[in-house]
Amino acid sequence: MRRLLPIALLLSASASAADGVAFFESKVRPLLVKHCYECHSQEGKVKGGLLLDRKEGWQKGGDAGPALVPGQPAKSLLLHSVRYEDEDLQMPPKSKLPPEDIATLEQWIQMGAPDPRTEGLATAKPAKSIDIESARQGWAYRPLQKAAIPAVKDKAWPRNDIDAFILAEIEAKGLQPAADADLRTLKRRLSYDLTGLPPDQSGLSDVTDYVERLLQSPAFGEKWGRHWLDLARYADSNGGDRNYTFFQAWRYRNYVIDAFNRDKSYYDFIREQIAGDLMPSKNDAQRRERMIAPTFLALGPKMLTERDKEKLHLDTVDEQLDTIGKSMLGLSLGCARCHDHKFDPVSQRGYYALAGFMRSTEIVMGTRNGCVNVASWVEQALPQPGPAYAELKTRIARLELAMRLKVERDFMETVGGKKTLNKLPLAGVIYDESAAELIGDWKQSNLSKNRFGDFYIRNDKQGQGIKKAVFRGALPETGVYEVRLAYPAKGNCDKRVPIAVEAFDGVHEIIFDQTKKPSIGGLFEPIGRFHFEKGGRVNVIIGTQGTKDHVIVDAVQFISEKDIERESMALAMANGSTTGDPLLMMDSASLTKELTKQIDALKDAELAMTPRDFADSGDVNLRVRGEVTQLGPKVPRNFLSVLHKGPAPKIPAGSSGRLQLANWLTSKDNALLDRVIVNRLWAQLFGRGIVSTVDNFGVQGEKPTHPALLDHLAAKFRASGGSIKALIREMVLSRTYQLAAEGKSQRVSADPENKLFARHSYRRLTAEEIRDSLLQLTGELKSEQAKATALTYGEDLDDLMKLDGFTHRSVYLPIARNNLAPDLEIFDAANPEMTAGDRPLTTVPTQALYLLNSPFLQKQGATLAQQAYAQADPVTWLHEAILGRGPSATAAKRANDFINTANDDREKALADLAHVLLASTEFLFLE
């Protein structure tokens, strides 16, 4: 018999395997073919990367990981999706499977998912992958290439290296560069390009000295800081669905202007905007700067009323990555959120490797207006002398407590338990027994006075193993929660009640003793602590299998671990303790009033929109097709693989890793950062970039016209330590920059887009330059730096932006999303919704109508006329003041004849002349 036993076991196993195969062939395969193959087979489509037409397909799984776990239906994603338990993951998408088909799949998985199909994934058509190694050799991503200064035929023409590179290409095309610009034209060009203001009336004797004077002018930072603000999508309001005022955004604006004026290293400038709050500081002044700089991350438009707060967080991350990618790297990173980038070497995994840095950074939180669905944003106290700093931090902490309590009160009231809430200040989210899905016949009872709500339920020691109470929860945020069960403890309750907690990381099974007296308010007892994802599985199942005595279910509580201490204090206050903040005992309506009061009191405080690391910072899961609730594998935080060959960064526990990201972005190994900023400076000064698509260095962008020059300048920029002024100085002192502009010539015909830079390009003054010039010419422009200019407009910036009486430079004007000042918008001011490295240049009838009818332009013309009236030769004075030159004899005669015919209204005629000159092409355009 001992010899026959193993044979019997083998026969039994063989028969069992045969039964499993037969079950698959007769029941499962037809079901998969009918309902699944259309989207998940080699012959159909391969949605989500999942193949169900072969065993290896479901074993490997798709973007969200393995499709099923043999023997464990509860942990199988396939079964979860066909049950329609998650509104964002329902398969098949057209209609739910019949109950008998779902039961078939559950039975198949329970029996170990036998599957005789042997086709391997190797036989499937491989998905097109990104060739990172090949991409690294591309002009944008490779290390800087050292090139010799090219030889030229006309050796006397170049003044510096730039000229040699440019002239070599011009000569190769059989052309010659244009003549040099005259000194008046050059002076005006330099003044506007470096400061954004018209030149003074002095002569130009030494170009180098004049350039140096302009570089040292405070107006330099205002002009070039405005360009960076375009890239940073700067605004003083949120835009989106609620156009709340960013009362503290102005600090970032002024930080940028100061950084350009002080010629802060570009690498420090970038590091501070990504992770200044995490960098060490020498003193309070530097600490303030470094706390203000990361406002860059918080400035973007946000859908603050988004009910799904995890979606809000991930949308914020996407906006941040899109801005960082375009402004600093010239890449459209946001295109890889839902799938591998269609053109550039950025995979979806690479996107989520970067997303981990930003998802670990808290930007949005709390509530802004007392409505639980309207989020606010993080603000932190700035260092200041004396006790004021500590006092301000306490006020901020109290504001955030009020926000958290308000969200908690309103969220809890939506799920039940109102009666007990008025008696005990419990925290978190509580589901009463009435919210449970009951399996089997449970009895309702209110015999015990120590209960949550009106009733609790009990099983009466009947139907053990069949009866279940299933709580399907929803939580306001992702995190670790303590799960608690409410029950009136009795001696006849069971000591081994089975409880299953379905959390983010799987199913946890616990045996619970209901004879133990609840320790939280005499009602609740902790089951354990578990990690839950907002929008993910939040289920607690109280069972009866294996029990002999009573099982009682009253309520289930989910409380974030960071709120446990605060709840204990509130419960103590409810029992008479005098220690604790009165906020803990306020109801929802009182908290709303308190929030409004506190926000209003803090709007002009010493705060900054400084983000902070989440306490549970870590890697994020890839989102299948970009859907927030479709979790794929967790992706370790890392840098862009096309630019980074080394290992993943070592990030301390509880840290976002932003500091590591900032250090990598600015490292000498990342030549793309240098190429992009050098090209931006060139484009601002020469009318087009060496790469004309300044925000896109990818496949869809243009290739550089002078790649060797671009790398040469990038190498010099790196060697200078990232000096913006040094690079601008070299560019404007080149002969190439100082060439004359041309409308018609052989060069224009041969190179209409001026790709060779054989001549200078005309450009219209920017919206800010037009307005600032009008104020400067009349002597009204204030030179001092402005501060919180949006403060007087209230809690949002939806009303028409009126500029009457505002005489600071335009860079200090409040920038309202969805509501730009008409005086600026009409002349193509940057759209603050996104990075704008190259403003559109339009010529439309409304601009001409504005120039003719604008009360502001008429007023400035009248002011200039008053000043001219006191001069010996008003016509000459007006021409010199506005155009920087005297009138021709013909123009002077015509103007004087016009004024003389005005008889007694000569000043009005002078005002009309001034108005005409201010609206002229010569004033509005630079040569």
mmCIF file with all atom_site columns, C-alpha atoms in Angstrom, residues 542-616:
data_model
loop_
_atom_site.group_PDB
_atom_site.id
_atom_site.type_symbol
_atom_site.label_atom_id
_atom_site.label_alt_id
_atom_site.label_comp_id
_atom_site.label_asym_id
_atom_site.label_entity_id
_atom_site.label_seq_id
_atom_site.pdbx_PDB_ins_code
_atom_site.Cartn_x
_atom_site.Cartn_y
_atom_site.Cartn_z
_atom_site.occupancy
_atom_site.B_iso_or_equiv
_atom_site.pdbx_formal_charge
_atom_site.auth_seq_id
_atom_site.auth_comp_id
_atom_site.auth_asym_id
_atom_site.auth_atom_id
_atom_site.pdbx_PDB_model_num
ATOM 1  C CA . ILE A 1 542 ? -16.724 42.199 9.727  1.00 0.00 ? 542 ILE A CA 1
ATOM 2  C CA . GLY A 1 543 ? -17.407 38.486 9.432  1.00 0.00 ? 543 GLY A CA 1
ATOM 3  C CA . THR A 1 544 ? -18.825 35.747 11.626 1.00 0.00 ? 544 THR A CA 1
ATOM 4  C CA . GLN A 1 545 ? -17.007 32.648 10.417 1.00 0.00 ? 545 GLN A CA 1
ATOM 5  C CA . GLY A 1 546 ? -15.512 30.682 13.292 1.00 0.00 ? 546 GLY A CA 1
ATOM 6  C CA . THR A 1 547 ? -17.420 32.619 15.972 1.00 0.00 ? 547 THR A CA 1
ATOM 7  C CA . LYS A 1 548 ? -19.558 31.054 18.710 1.00 0.00 ? 548 LYS A CA 1
ATOM 8  C CA . ASP A 1 549 ? -20.846 34.070 20.622 1.00 0.00 ? 549 ASP A CA 1
ATOM 9  C CA . HIS A 1 550 ? -22.431 37.390 19.664 1.00 0.00 ? 550 HIS A CA 1
ATOM 10 C CA . VAL A 1 551 ? -20.876 39.656 16.994 1.00 0.00 ? 551 VAL A CA 1
ATOM 11 C CA . ILE A 1 552 ? -21.905 43.324 17.279 1.00 0.00 ? 552 ILE A CA 1
ATOM 12 C CA . VAL A 1 553 ? -21.338 46.077 14.739 1.00 0.00 ? 553 VAL A CA 1
ATOM 13 C CA . ASP A 1 554 ? -22.022 49.725 15.600 1.00 0.00 ? 554 ASP A CA 1
ATOM 14 C CA . ALA A 1 555 ? -19.749 51.886 13.417 1.00 0.00 ? 555 ALA A CA 1
ATOM 15 C CA . VAL A 1 556 ? -16.349 52.019 11.722 1.00 0.00 ? 556 VAL A CA 1
ATOM 16 C CA . GLN A 1 557 ? -13.994 54.983 12.048 1.00 0.00 ? 557 GLN A CA 1
ATOM 17 C CA . PHE A 1 558 ? -11.027 55.951 9.838  1.00 0.00 ? 558 PHE A CA 1
ATOM 18 C CA . ILE A 1 559 ? -8.732  58.526 11.451 1.00 0.00 ? 559 ILE A CA 1
ATOM 19 C CA . SER A 1 560 ? -5.496  59.794 9.952  1.00 0.00 ? 560 SER A CA 1
ATOM 20 C CA . GLU A 1 561 ? -2.601  58.942 12.235 1.00 0.00 ? 561 GLU A CA 1
ATOM 21 C CA . LYS A 1 562 ? -1.596  62.617 12.324 1.00 0.00 ? 562 LYS A CA 1
ATOM 22 C CA . ASP A 1 563 ? -4.981  63.505 13.869 1.00 0.00 ? 563 ASP A CA 1
ATOM 23 C CA . ILE A 1 564 ? -4.973  60.990 16.721 1.00 0.00 ? 564 ILE A CA 1
ATOM 24 C CA . GLU A 1 565 ? -3.208  63.215 19.258 1.00 0.00 ? 565 GLU A CA 1
ATOM 25 C CA . ARG A 1 566 ? -5.443  66.154 18.387 1.00 0.00 ? 566 ARG A CA 1
ATOM 26 C CA . GLU A 1 567 ? -8.571  63.996 18.800 1.00 0.00 ? 567 GLU A CA 1
ATOM 27 C CA . SER A 1 568 ? -7.384  62.872 22.236 1.00 0.00 ? 568 SER A CA 1
ATOM 28 C CA . MET A 1 569 ? -7.056  66.502 23.299 1.00 0.00 ? 569 MET A CA 1
ATOM 29 C CA . ALA A 1 570 ? -10.547 67.310 21.991 1.00 0.00 ? 570 ALA A CA 1
ATOM 30 C CA . LEU A 1 571 ? -12.057 64.341 23.825 1.00 0.00 ? 571 LEU A CA 1
ATOM 31 C CA . ALA A 1 572 ? -10.360 65.527 27.012 1.00 0.00 ? 572 ALA A CA 1
ATOM 32 C CA . MET A 1 573 ? -11.820 69.010 26.481 1.00 0.00 ? 573 MET A CA 1
ATOM 33 C CA . ALA A 1 574 ? -15.265 67.454 26.066 1.00 0.00 ? 574 ALA A CA 1
ATOM 34 C CA . ASN A 1 575 ? -14.748 65.881 29.503 1.00 0.00 ? 575 ASN A CA 1
ATOM 35 C CA . GLY A 1 576 ? -13.856 69.207 31.138 1.00 0.00 ? 576 GLY A CA 1
ATOM 36 C CA . SER A 1 577 ? -10.171 69.749 30.365 1.00 0.00 ? 577 SER A CA 1
ATOM 37 C CA . THR A 1 578 ? -9.132  73.391 29.894 1.00 0.00 ? 578 THR A CA 1
ATOM 38 C CA . THR A 1 579 ? -6.046  72.478 27.869 1.00 0.00 ? 579 THR A CA 1
ATOM 39 C CA . GLY A 1 580 ? -6.545  72.806 24.123 1.00 0.00 ? 580 GLY A CA 1
ATOM 40 C CA . ASP A 1 581 ? -7.535  75.154 21.325 1.00 0.00 ? 581 ASP A CA 1
ATOM 41 C CA . PRO A 1 582 ? -11.197 76.295 21.293 1.00 0.00 ? 582 PRO A CA 1
ATOM 42 C CA . LEU A 1 583 ? -11.195 75.458 17.562 1.00 0.00 ? 583 LEU A CA 1
ATOM 43 C CA . LEU A 1 584 ? -11.375 71.779 18.507 1.00 0.00 ? 584 LEU A CA 1
ATOM 44 C CA . MET A 1 585 ? -14.869 72.243 19.905 1.00 0.00 ? 585 MET A CA 1
ATOM 45 C CA . MET A 1 586 ? -16.293 74.445 17.113 1.00 0.00 ? 586 MET A CA 1
ATOM 46 C CA . ASP A 1 587 ? -19.007 73.244 14.791 1.00 0.00 ? 587 ASP A CA 1
ATOM 47 C CA . SER A 1 588 ? -18.827 73.593 11.017 1.00 0.00 ? 588 SER A CA 1
ATOM 48 C CA . ALA A 1 589 ? -20.555 76.989 10.792 1.00 0.00 ? 589 ALA A CA 1
ATOM 49 C CA . SER A 1 590 ? -18.304 78.510 13.464 1.00 0.00 ? 590 SER A CA 1
ATOM 50 C CA . LEU A 1 591 ? -15.214 77.166 11.722 1.00 0.00 ? 591 LEU A CA 1
ATOM 51 C CA . THR A 1 592 ? -16.279 78.821 8.447  1.00 0.00 ? 592 THR A CA 1
ATOM 52 C CA . LYS A 1 593 ? -16.497 82.215 10.151 1.00 0.00 ? 593 LYS A CA 1
ATOM 53 C CA . GLU A 1 594 ? -13.169 81.661 11.862 1.00 0.00 ? 594 GLU A CA 1
ATOM 54 C CA . LEU A 1 595 ? -11.499 80.737 8.557  1.00 0.00 ? 595 LEU A CA 1
ATOM 55 C CA . THR A 1 596 ? -12.698 83.887 6.832  1.00 0.00 ? 596 THR A CA 1
ATOM 56 C CA . LYS A 1 597 ? -11.465 85.976 9.733  1.00 0.00 ? 597 LYS A CA 1
ATOM 57 C CA . GLN A 1 598 ? -8.025  84.351 9.849  1.00 0.00 ? 598 GLN A CA 1
ATOM 58 C CA . ILE A 1 599 ? -7.404  84.430 6.075  1.00 0.00 ? 599 ILE A CA 1
ATOM 59 C CA . ASP A 1 600 ? -8.292  88.122 5.929  1.00 0.00 ? 600 ASP A CA 1
ATOM 60 C CA . ALA A 1 601 ? -5.986  88.900 8.866  1.00 0.00 ? 601 ALA A CA 1
ATOM 61 C CA . LEU A 1 602 ? -3.035  87.118 7.240  1.00 0.00 ? 602 LEU A CA 1
ATOM 62 C CA . LYS A 1 603 ? -3.248  88.415 3.660  1.00 0.00 ? 603 LYS A CA 1
ATOM 63 C CA . ASP A 1 604 ? -0.590  91.115 4.245  1.00 0.00 ? 604 ASP A CA 1
ATOM 64 C CA . ALA A 1 605 ? 1.485   89.144 6.772  1.00 0.00 ? 605 ALA A CA 1
ATOM 65 C CA . GLU A 1 606 ? 5.123   88.129 6.261  1.00 0.00 ? 606 GLU A CA 1
ATOM 66 C CA . LEU A 1 607 ? 4.260   84.926 4.414  1.00 0.00 ? 607 LEU A CA 1
ATOM 67 C CA . ALA A 1 608 ? 5.340   83.191 1.235  1.00 0.00 ? 608 ALA A CA 1
ATOM 68 C CA . MET A 1 609 ? 3.690   80.584 -0.974 1.00 0.00 ? 609 MET A CA 1
ATOM 69 C CA . THR A 1 610 ? 6.374   78.116 0.058  1.00 0.00 ? 610 THR A CA 1
ATOM 70 C CA . PRO A 1 611 ? 5.633   74.425 -0.529 1.00 0.00 ? 611 PRO A CA 1
ATOM 71 C CA . ARG A 1 612 ? 6.749   71.741 1.912  1.00 0.00 ? 612 ARG A CA 1
ATOM 72 C CA . ASP A 1 613 ? 7.479   68.056 1.842  1.00 0.00 ? 613 ASP A CA 1
ATOM 73 C CA . PHE A 1 614 ? 4.682   65.666 2.750  1.00 0.00 ? 614 PHE A CA 1
ATOM 74 C CA . ALA A 1 615 ? 5.409   63.626 5.861  1.00 0.00 ? 615 ALA A CA 1
ATOM 75 C CA . ASP A 1 616 ? 4.754   60.456 3.850  1.00 0.00 ? 616 ASP A CA 1
#
